[in-house]
Amino acid sequence: MPELPDVEGFRHVLERAVGHRVNHVDVIDDGVLRGTNGAALRRAVVDQMFGTPRRHGKWLVAPLRRPKQRHRKNEPSVVFHFGMSGGLVWSTGGEQHKHDRIVFDTAAGRLHYRDMRKLQGVRLMPDDAATAELVDAGYDAAELTLGQLRQTLEGSRRRLKPALMDQSVIAGLGNLMVDEILWRARIHPEEPAGDLPAERQRRLHRSIRGTVEKAIPTERVPGHTSWLTGHRDERDGECPRCGTKLRHTRSGGRRTVWCPRCQAR
DNA sequence: CGGCGTGTTCAGAA
DNA sequence: CTTCTGAACACGCC
């Protein structure tokens, strides 16, 4: 599930916990903790509260605050990554899910870190370290400028799809989003990233910003039939724009869907 | 049983 | 040095 729009949705979920004291942290499966353990997580979080969460690419950072005390510099932050199957859910009842791995119990409700496959997980790090790590990542796709896109593609000898999926180049785009973006821009996924003509750079940039902007309100890449994503699992799927039978290939080791007519080389 | 997947990282090859 | 490929991680679904 999680690409930039999904994580943006999880940021909204996390906002519901902001300002409420965490009374208890239930570590149901410490296999999702990275570089920390249940005791350390509880020590850092219990009796604290979450401050305003921020997202960069597919990372979500939740800074901790001490209730009724002046904010101290560089409190720890809880850093979430959701892999392919994770998410955050807010609940006010006692419900529990089979794949809940960590549950933060606050005075107002419970925040569930839920993840079936456990490919990524939850970290604890000083807030400035979290910030440094995110700054080190690529430009966030939701705010990417044309100039930044040009700069990142310039001199690259890679193909377009792997380049766009590289989180250290542009942060937030995943397999589905990139296919959607290239389809909307009418650009072939194997096109060399480095020598894209200026007009196609502009089209690609508009497509990145436009696709992200439209996907964020739905909190995911829409499966609408007017989107390419809505057809990628059909056996004989057709291009929603021109009706041509979609091609299924691999690019950068990832399943790739594209229209041979709209995205001709 | 085998294959596959909205992510990331690593070793090893080209 | 850059880029690519396949495997690994873990788990449910076909």
Short mmCIF file of C-alpha atoms (C1' of nucleotides) in Angstrom, two decimals:
data_model
loop_
_atom_site.label_atom_id
_atom_site.label_comp_id
_atom_site.label_asym_id
_atom_site.label_seq_id
_atom_site.Cartn_x
_atom_site.Cartn_y
_atom_site.Cartn_z
CA MET A 1 0.00 0.00 0.00
CA PRO A 2 2.27 2.80 1.17
CA GLU A 3 3.56 5.36 -1.23
CA LEU A 4 3.60 9.08 -0.61
CA PRO A 5 -0.20 9.56 -0.61
CA ASP A 6 -0.74 6.69 1.81
CA VAL A 7 1.90 7.99 4.19
CA GLU A 8 0.33 11.43 4.01
CA GLY A 9 -2.87 9.74 5.15
CA PHE A 10 -1.03 8.08 8.04
CA ARG A 11 0.29 11.50 9.01
CA HIS A 12 -3.31 12.64 9.40
CA VAL A 13 -4.04 9.57 11.52
CA LEU A 14 -1.10 10.36 13.75
CA GLU A 15 -2.30 13.92 14.18
CA ARG A 16 -5.21 12.60 16.18
CA ALA A 17 -2.81 11.51 18.89
CA VAL A 18 -1.04 14.85 19.10
CA GLY A 19 -1.22 16.47 22.52
CA HIS A 20 -2.50 13.43 24.38
CA ARG A 21 -0.37 11.73 26.97
CA VAL A 22 0.68 8.20 26.05
CA ASN A 23 -0.22 6.00 29.00
CA HIS A 24 0.98 2.70 27.69
CA VAL A 25 2.83 1.20 24.72
CA ASP A 26 1.86 -2.32 23.77
CA VAL A 27 4.74 -3.98 21.92
CA ILE A 28 2.94 -6.96 20.44
CA ASP A 29 5.75 -7.93 18.04
CA ASP A 30 9.17 -6.44 18.69
CA GLY A 31 10.25 -7.79 15.31
CA VAL A 32 9.23 -4.45 13.82
CA LEU A 33 11.55 -2.45 16.07
CA ARG A 34 14.71 -1.34 14.28
CA GLY A 35 17.73 -0.37 16.28
CA THR A 36 15.74 -0.30 19.51
CA ASN A 37 13.74 -2.61 21.75
CA GLY A 38 10.45 -2.62 23.57
CA ALA A 39 11.84 -1.38 26.87
CA ALA A 40 13.65 1.54 25.26
CA LEU A 41 10.59 2.48 23.22
CA ARG A 42 8.37 2.44 26.28
CA ARG A 43 10.89 4.43 28.27
CA ALA A 44 11.01 7.08 25.57
CA VAL A 45 7.29 7.32 24.86
CA VAL A 46 5.29 6.55 28.00
CA ASP A 47 4.17 9.71 29.83
CA GLN A 48 5.19 11.80 26.84
CA MET A 49 3.02 13.00 24.01
CA PHE A 50 3.41 13.28 20.27
CA GLY A 51 4.11 16.65 18.70
CA THR A 52 3.16 17.59 15.15
CA PRO A 53 4.21 14.75 12.83
CA ARG A 54 6.04 15.41 9.59
CA ARG A 55 6.45 13.35 6.44
CA HIS A 56 9.29 13.15 3.97
CA GLY A 57 8.83 10.77 1.08
CA LYS A 58 7.61 7.53 2.64
CA TRP A 59 9.01 8.33 6.09
CA LEU A 60 6.88 9.61 8.93
CA VAL A 61 8.52 11.31 11.92
CA ALA A 62 6.66 11.74 15.20
CA PRO A 63 8.55 14.02 17.62
CA LEU A 64 7.96 13.52 21.32
CA ARG A 65 7.07 16.29 23.76
CA ARG A 66 6.94 16.37 27.52
CA PRO A 67 3.58 17.45 28.88
CA LYS A 68 3.61 20.65 30.93
CA GLN A 69 7.29 21.22 30.46
CA ARG A 70 9.23 23.57 28.30
CA HIS A 71 10.25 21.90 25.09
CA ARG A 72 13.79 20.63 25.34
CA LYS A 73 16.08 20.54 22.41
CA ASN A 74 16.45 17.30 20.56
CA GLU A 75 13.94 15.07 22.23
CA PRO A 76 13.74 11.63 20.61
CA SER A 77 11.39 11.02 17.71
CA VAL A 78 9.55 7.90 16.68
CA VAL A 79 10.22 7.26 13.00
CA PHE A 80 7.83 5.07 11.01
CA HIS A 81 8.28 3.32 7.68
CA PHE A 82 5.49 1.17 6.32
CA GLY A 83 7.17 -1.13 3.83
CA MET A 84 4.68 -2.68 1.45
CA SER A 85 1.90 -3.59 3.84
CA GLY A 86 2.01 -1.27 6.85
CA GLY A 87 -0.21 1.48 8.12
CA LEU A 88 -1.44 3.51 11.07
CA VAL A 89 -4.97 3.22 12.41
CA TRP A 90 -6.69 5.27 15.10
CA SER A 91 -9.28 3.63 17.33
CA THR A 92 -11.26 4.59 20.38
CA GLY A 93 -12.68 1.19 21.25
CA GLY A 94 -10.79 -1.90 22.30
CA GLU A 95 -10.43 -3.39 18.84
CA GLN A 96 -7.30 -5.19 17.90
CA HIS A 97 -6.12 -6.50 14.55
CA LYS A 98 -4.15 -9.63 13.75
CA HIS A 99 -1.33 -7.55 12.29
CA ASP A 100 -1.12 -4.92 15.00
CA ARG A 101 2.57 -4.83 16.00
CA ILE A 102 2.71 -1.77 18.26
CA VAL A 103 -0.20 0.02 19.93
CA PHE A 104 0.21 3.43 21.58
CA ASP A 105 -2.43 3.95 24.22
CA THR A 106 -3.33 7.59 24.79
CA ALA A 107 -5.90 9.32 26.91
CA ALA A 108 -7.95 10.06 23.77
CA GLY A 109 -7.63 6.81 21.84
CA ARG A 110 -5.22 4.25 20.51
CA LEU A 111 -2.74 4.45 17.67
CA HIS A 112 -2.10 1.11 15.96
CA TYR A 113 1.03 0.43 13.92
CA ARG A 114 -0.20 -2.41 11.77
CA ASP A 115 1.94 -4.31 9.28
CA MET A 116 1.46 -7.74 7.80
CA ARG A 117 4.82 -8.33 6.16
CA LYS A 118 7.14 -6.46 8.55
CA LEU A 119 9.51 -5.44 5.76
CA GLN A 120 10.24 -2.15 7.47
CA GLY A 121 9.41 -0.93 10.94
CA VAL A 122 9.64 1.58 13.77
CA ARG A 123 12.76 3.42 14.92
CA LEU A 124 13.65 5.72 17.74
CA MET A 125 16.21 8.44 17.15
CA PRO A 126 17.10 11.92 18.29
CA ASP A 127 15.05 14.43 16.35
CA ASP A 128 18.06 16.06 14.74
CA ALA A 129 19.26 12.69 13.50
CA ALA A 130 15.86 12.02 12.00
CA THR A 131 15.95 15.41 10.35
CA ALA A 132 19.45 14.83 9.00
CA GLU A 133 18.44 11.50 7.58
CA LEU A 134 15.46 12.99 5.82
CA VAL A 135 17.41 15.91 4.46
CA ASP A 136 19.83 13.36 3.10
CA ALA A 137 16.98 11.74 1.18
CA GLY A 138 15.83 12.99 -2.21
CA TYR A 139 13.45 15.88 -2.82
CA ASP A 140 9.93 15.16 -1.64
CA ALA A 141 7.83 14.40 -4.72
CA ALA A 142 4.94 16.55 -3.50
CA GLU A 143 7.11 19.67 -3.58
CA LEU A 144 9.50 18.85 -6.38
CA THR A 145 10.26 21.81 -8.64
CA LEU A 146 11.06 21.61 -12.33
CA GLY A 147 14.58 22.84 -11.62
CA GLN A 148 15.14 20.12 -9.05
CA LEU A 149 13.85 17.47 -11.44
CA ARG A 150 16.21 18.73 -14.16
CA GLN A 151 19.08 18.71 -11.73
CA THR A 152 18.42 15.15 -10.59
CA LEU A 153 18.07 13.76 -14.11
CA GLU A 154 21.03 15.63 -15.49
CA GLY A 155 24.01 13.41 -16.17
CA SER A 156 22.14 10.24 -15.22
CA ARG A 157 22.67 7.25 -17.44
CA ARG A 158 19.83 5.36 -15.86
CA ARG A 159 16.47 4.55 -17.31
CA LEU A 160 13.60 6.73 -16.24
CA LYS A 161 11.61 4.33 -14.11
CA PRO A 162 14.44 3.17 -11.83
CA ALA A 163 15.60 6.78 -11.51
CA LEU A 164 12.17 7.99 -10.38
CA MET A 165 11.83 5.10 -7.94
CA ASP A 166 15.18 5.84 -6.28
CA GLN A 167 14.31 7.41 -2.91
CA SER A 168 17.66 9.19 -2.71
CA VAL A 169 16.78 11.02 -5.94
CA ILE A 170 13.08 11.77 -5.43
CA ALA A 171 11.41 10.67 -2.21
CA GLY A 172 7.93 9.25 -2.10
CA LEU A 173 7.30 7.61 -5.47
CA GLY A 174 6.73 3.85 -5.60
CA ASN A 175 6.02 1.31 -8.27
CA LEU A 176 2.38 2.16 -8.91
CA MET A 177 2.86 5.92 -8.79
CA VAL A 178 5.75 5.87 -11.22
CA ASP A 179 3.81 3.80 -13.75
CA GLU A 180 0.89 6.18 -13.36
CA ILE A 181 3.13 9.24 -13.73
CA LEU A 182 4.88 7.97 -16.85
CA TRP A 183 1.60 6.94 -18.41
CA ARG A 184 0.08 10.37 -17.80
CA ALA A 185 3.19 12.04 -19.19
CA ARG A 186 3.15 9.64 -22.15
CA ILE A 187 6.77 8.67 -21.65
CA HIS A 188 8.24 5.19 -22.00
CA PRO A 189 9.59 3.75 -18.72
CA GLU A 190 12.89 2.72 -20.32
CA GLU A 191 13.66 6.16 -21.73
CA PRO A 192 17.15 7.31 -20.71
CA ALA A 193 16.69 9.73 -17.80
CA GLY A 194 19.71 11.83 -18.69
CA ASP A 195 18.79 13.10 -22.12
CA LEU A 196 15.13 13.85 -21.83
CA PRO A 197 14.26 16.84 -24.04
CA ALA A 198 13.14 19.97 -22.19
CA GLU A 199 9.54 19.60 -23.29
CA ARG A 200 9.37 16.06 -21.92
CA GLN A 201 11.01 17.18 -18.67
CA ARG A 202 8.22 19.70 -18.25
CA ARG A 203 5.58 17.10 -19.05
CA LEU A 204 7.15 14.69 -16.58
CA HIS A 205 7.29 17.35 -13.88
CA ARG A 206 3.64 18.31 -14.40
CA SER A 207 2.72 14.64 -14.25
CA ILE A 208 4.61 14.02 -11.00
CA ARG A 209 3.03 17.00 -9.24
CA GLY A 210 -0.40 16.40 -10.76
CA THR A 211 -0.52 12.70 -9.96
CA VAL A 212 0.64 13.20 -6.38
CA GLU A 213 -1.80 16.05 -5.86
CA LYS A 214 -4.74 14.01 -7.11
CA ALA A 215 -3.75 10.91 -5.16
CA ILE A 216 -3.29 12.60 -1.78
CA PRO A 217 -6.99 13.33 -1.13
CA THR A 218 -7.83 9.67 -1.66
CA GLU A 219 -4.82 8.72 0.50
CA ARG A 220 -3.58 6.29 -2.13
CA VAL A 221 -3.14 5.82 -5.86
CA PRO A 222 -6.74 5.62 -7.02
CA GLY A 223 -7.93 2.38 -8.55
CA HIS A 224 -10.42 4.33 -10.67
CA THR A 225 -10.85 2.99 -14.16
CA SER A 226 -9.73 6.34 -15.57
CA TRP A 227 -6.32 5.75 -13.98
CA LEU A 228 -3.79 3.28 -15.26
CA THR A 229 -3.58 1.83 -11.75
CA GLY A 230 -7.18 0.69 -12.01
CA HIS A 231 -6.22 -1.67 -14.83
CA ARG A 232 -2.88 -3.10 -13.82
CA ASP A 233 -4.27 -6.32 -12.42
CA GLU A 234 -6.57 -7.14 -15.32
CA ARG A 235 -5.42 -10.00 -17.50
CA ASP A 236 -6.10 -8.24 -20.80
CA GLY A 237 -6.24 -4.69 -19.51
CA GLU A 238 -6.73 -1.87 -21.94
CA CYS A 239 -5.36 1.66 -21.85
CA PRO A 240 -8.13 3.84 -20.38
CA ARG A 241 -7.08 6.61 -22.77
CA CYS A 242 -6.78 4.88 -26.15
CA GLY A 243 -8.01 1.32 -25.65
CA THR A 244 -4.76 -0.31 -26.70
CA LYS A 245 -3.90 -3.50 -24.85
CA LEU A 246 -1.53 -2.67 -22.02
CA ARG A 247 1.94 -4.22 -21.89
CA HIS A 248 3.29 -5.89 -18.76
CA THR A 249 7.08 -5.96 -18.45
CA ARG A 250 9.78 -5.56 -15.80
CA SER A 251 11.86 -2.49 -15.22
CA GLY A 252 14.37 -2.14 -12.44
CA GLY A 253 13.24 -5.57 -11.32
CA ARG A 254 9.70 -4.31 -10.76
CA ARG A 255 6.44 -5.15 -12.39
CA THR A 256 5.74 -2.46 -14.96
CA VAL A 257 2.54 -1.64 -16.83
CA TRP A 258 2.47 0.76 -19.78
CA CYS A 259 0.66 1.57 -22.99
CA PRO A 260 2.66 0.78 -26.14
CA ARG A 261 0.74 3.39 -28.10
CA CYS A 262 0.64 6.34 -25.68
CA GLN A 263 4.14 5.65 -24.40
CA ALA A 264 5.89 4.84 -27.65
CA ARG A 265 9.64 5.33 -27.66
"C1'" DC B 1 4.00 -26.73 -3.58
"C1'" DG B 2 5.48 -22.49 -6.41
"C1'" DG B 3 4.94 -17.79 -7.65
"C1'" DC B 4 3.85 -13.11 -6.72
"C1'" DG B 5 3.69 -8.35 -4.48
"C1'" DT B 6 2.35 -0.67 -3.55
"C1'" DG B 7 9.70 -1.46 -0.28
"C1'" DT B 8 14.55 -1.43 0.88
"C1'" DT B 9 19.23 -3.17 1.11
"C1'" DC B 10 23.08 -5.81 -0.13
"C1'" DA B 11 26.45 -8.58 -2.79
"C1'" DG B 12 28.14 -9.37 -7.07
"C1'" DA B 13 28.13 -8.81 -12.01
"C1'" DA B 14 28.44 -5.88 -16.27
"C1'" DC C 1 32.76 4.73 -10.60
"C1'" DT C 2 27.93 3.84 -12.28
"C1'" DT C 3 24.24 0.82 -13.15
"C1'" DC C 4 21.81 -3.35 -13.01
"C1'" DT C 5 20.24 -8.00 -11.27
"C1'" DG C 6 18.84 -11.23 -8.02
"C1'" DA C 7 18.25 -12.53 -3.44
"C1'" DA C 8 16.77 -11.68 1.07
"C1'" DC C 9 13.49 -10.08 4.51
"C1'" DA C 10 7.98 -11.83 6.03
"C1'" DC C 11 3.35 -13.11 5.12
"C1'" DG C 12 -0.99 -13.93 2.79
"C1'" DC C 13 -3.22 -15.02 -1.56
"C1'" DC C 14 -3.76 -17.65 -5.90
#
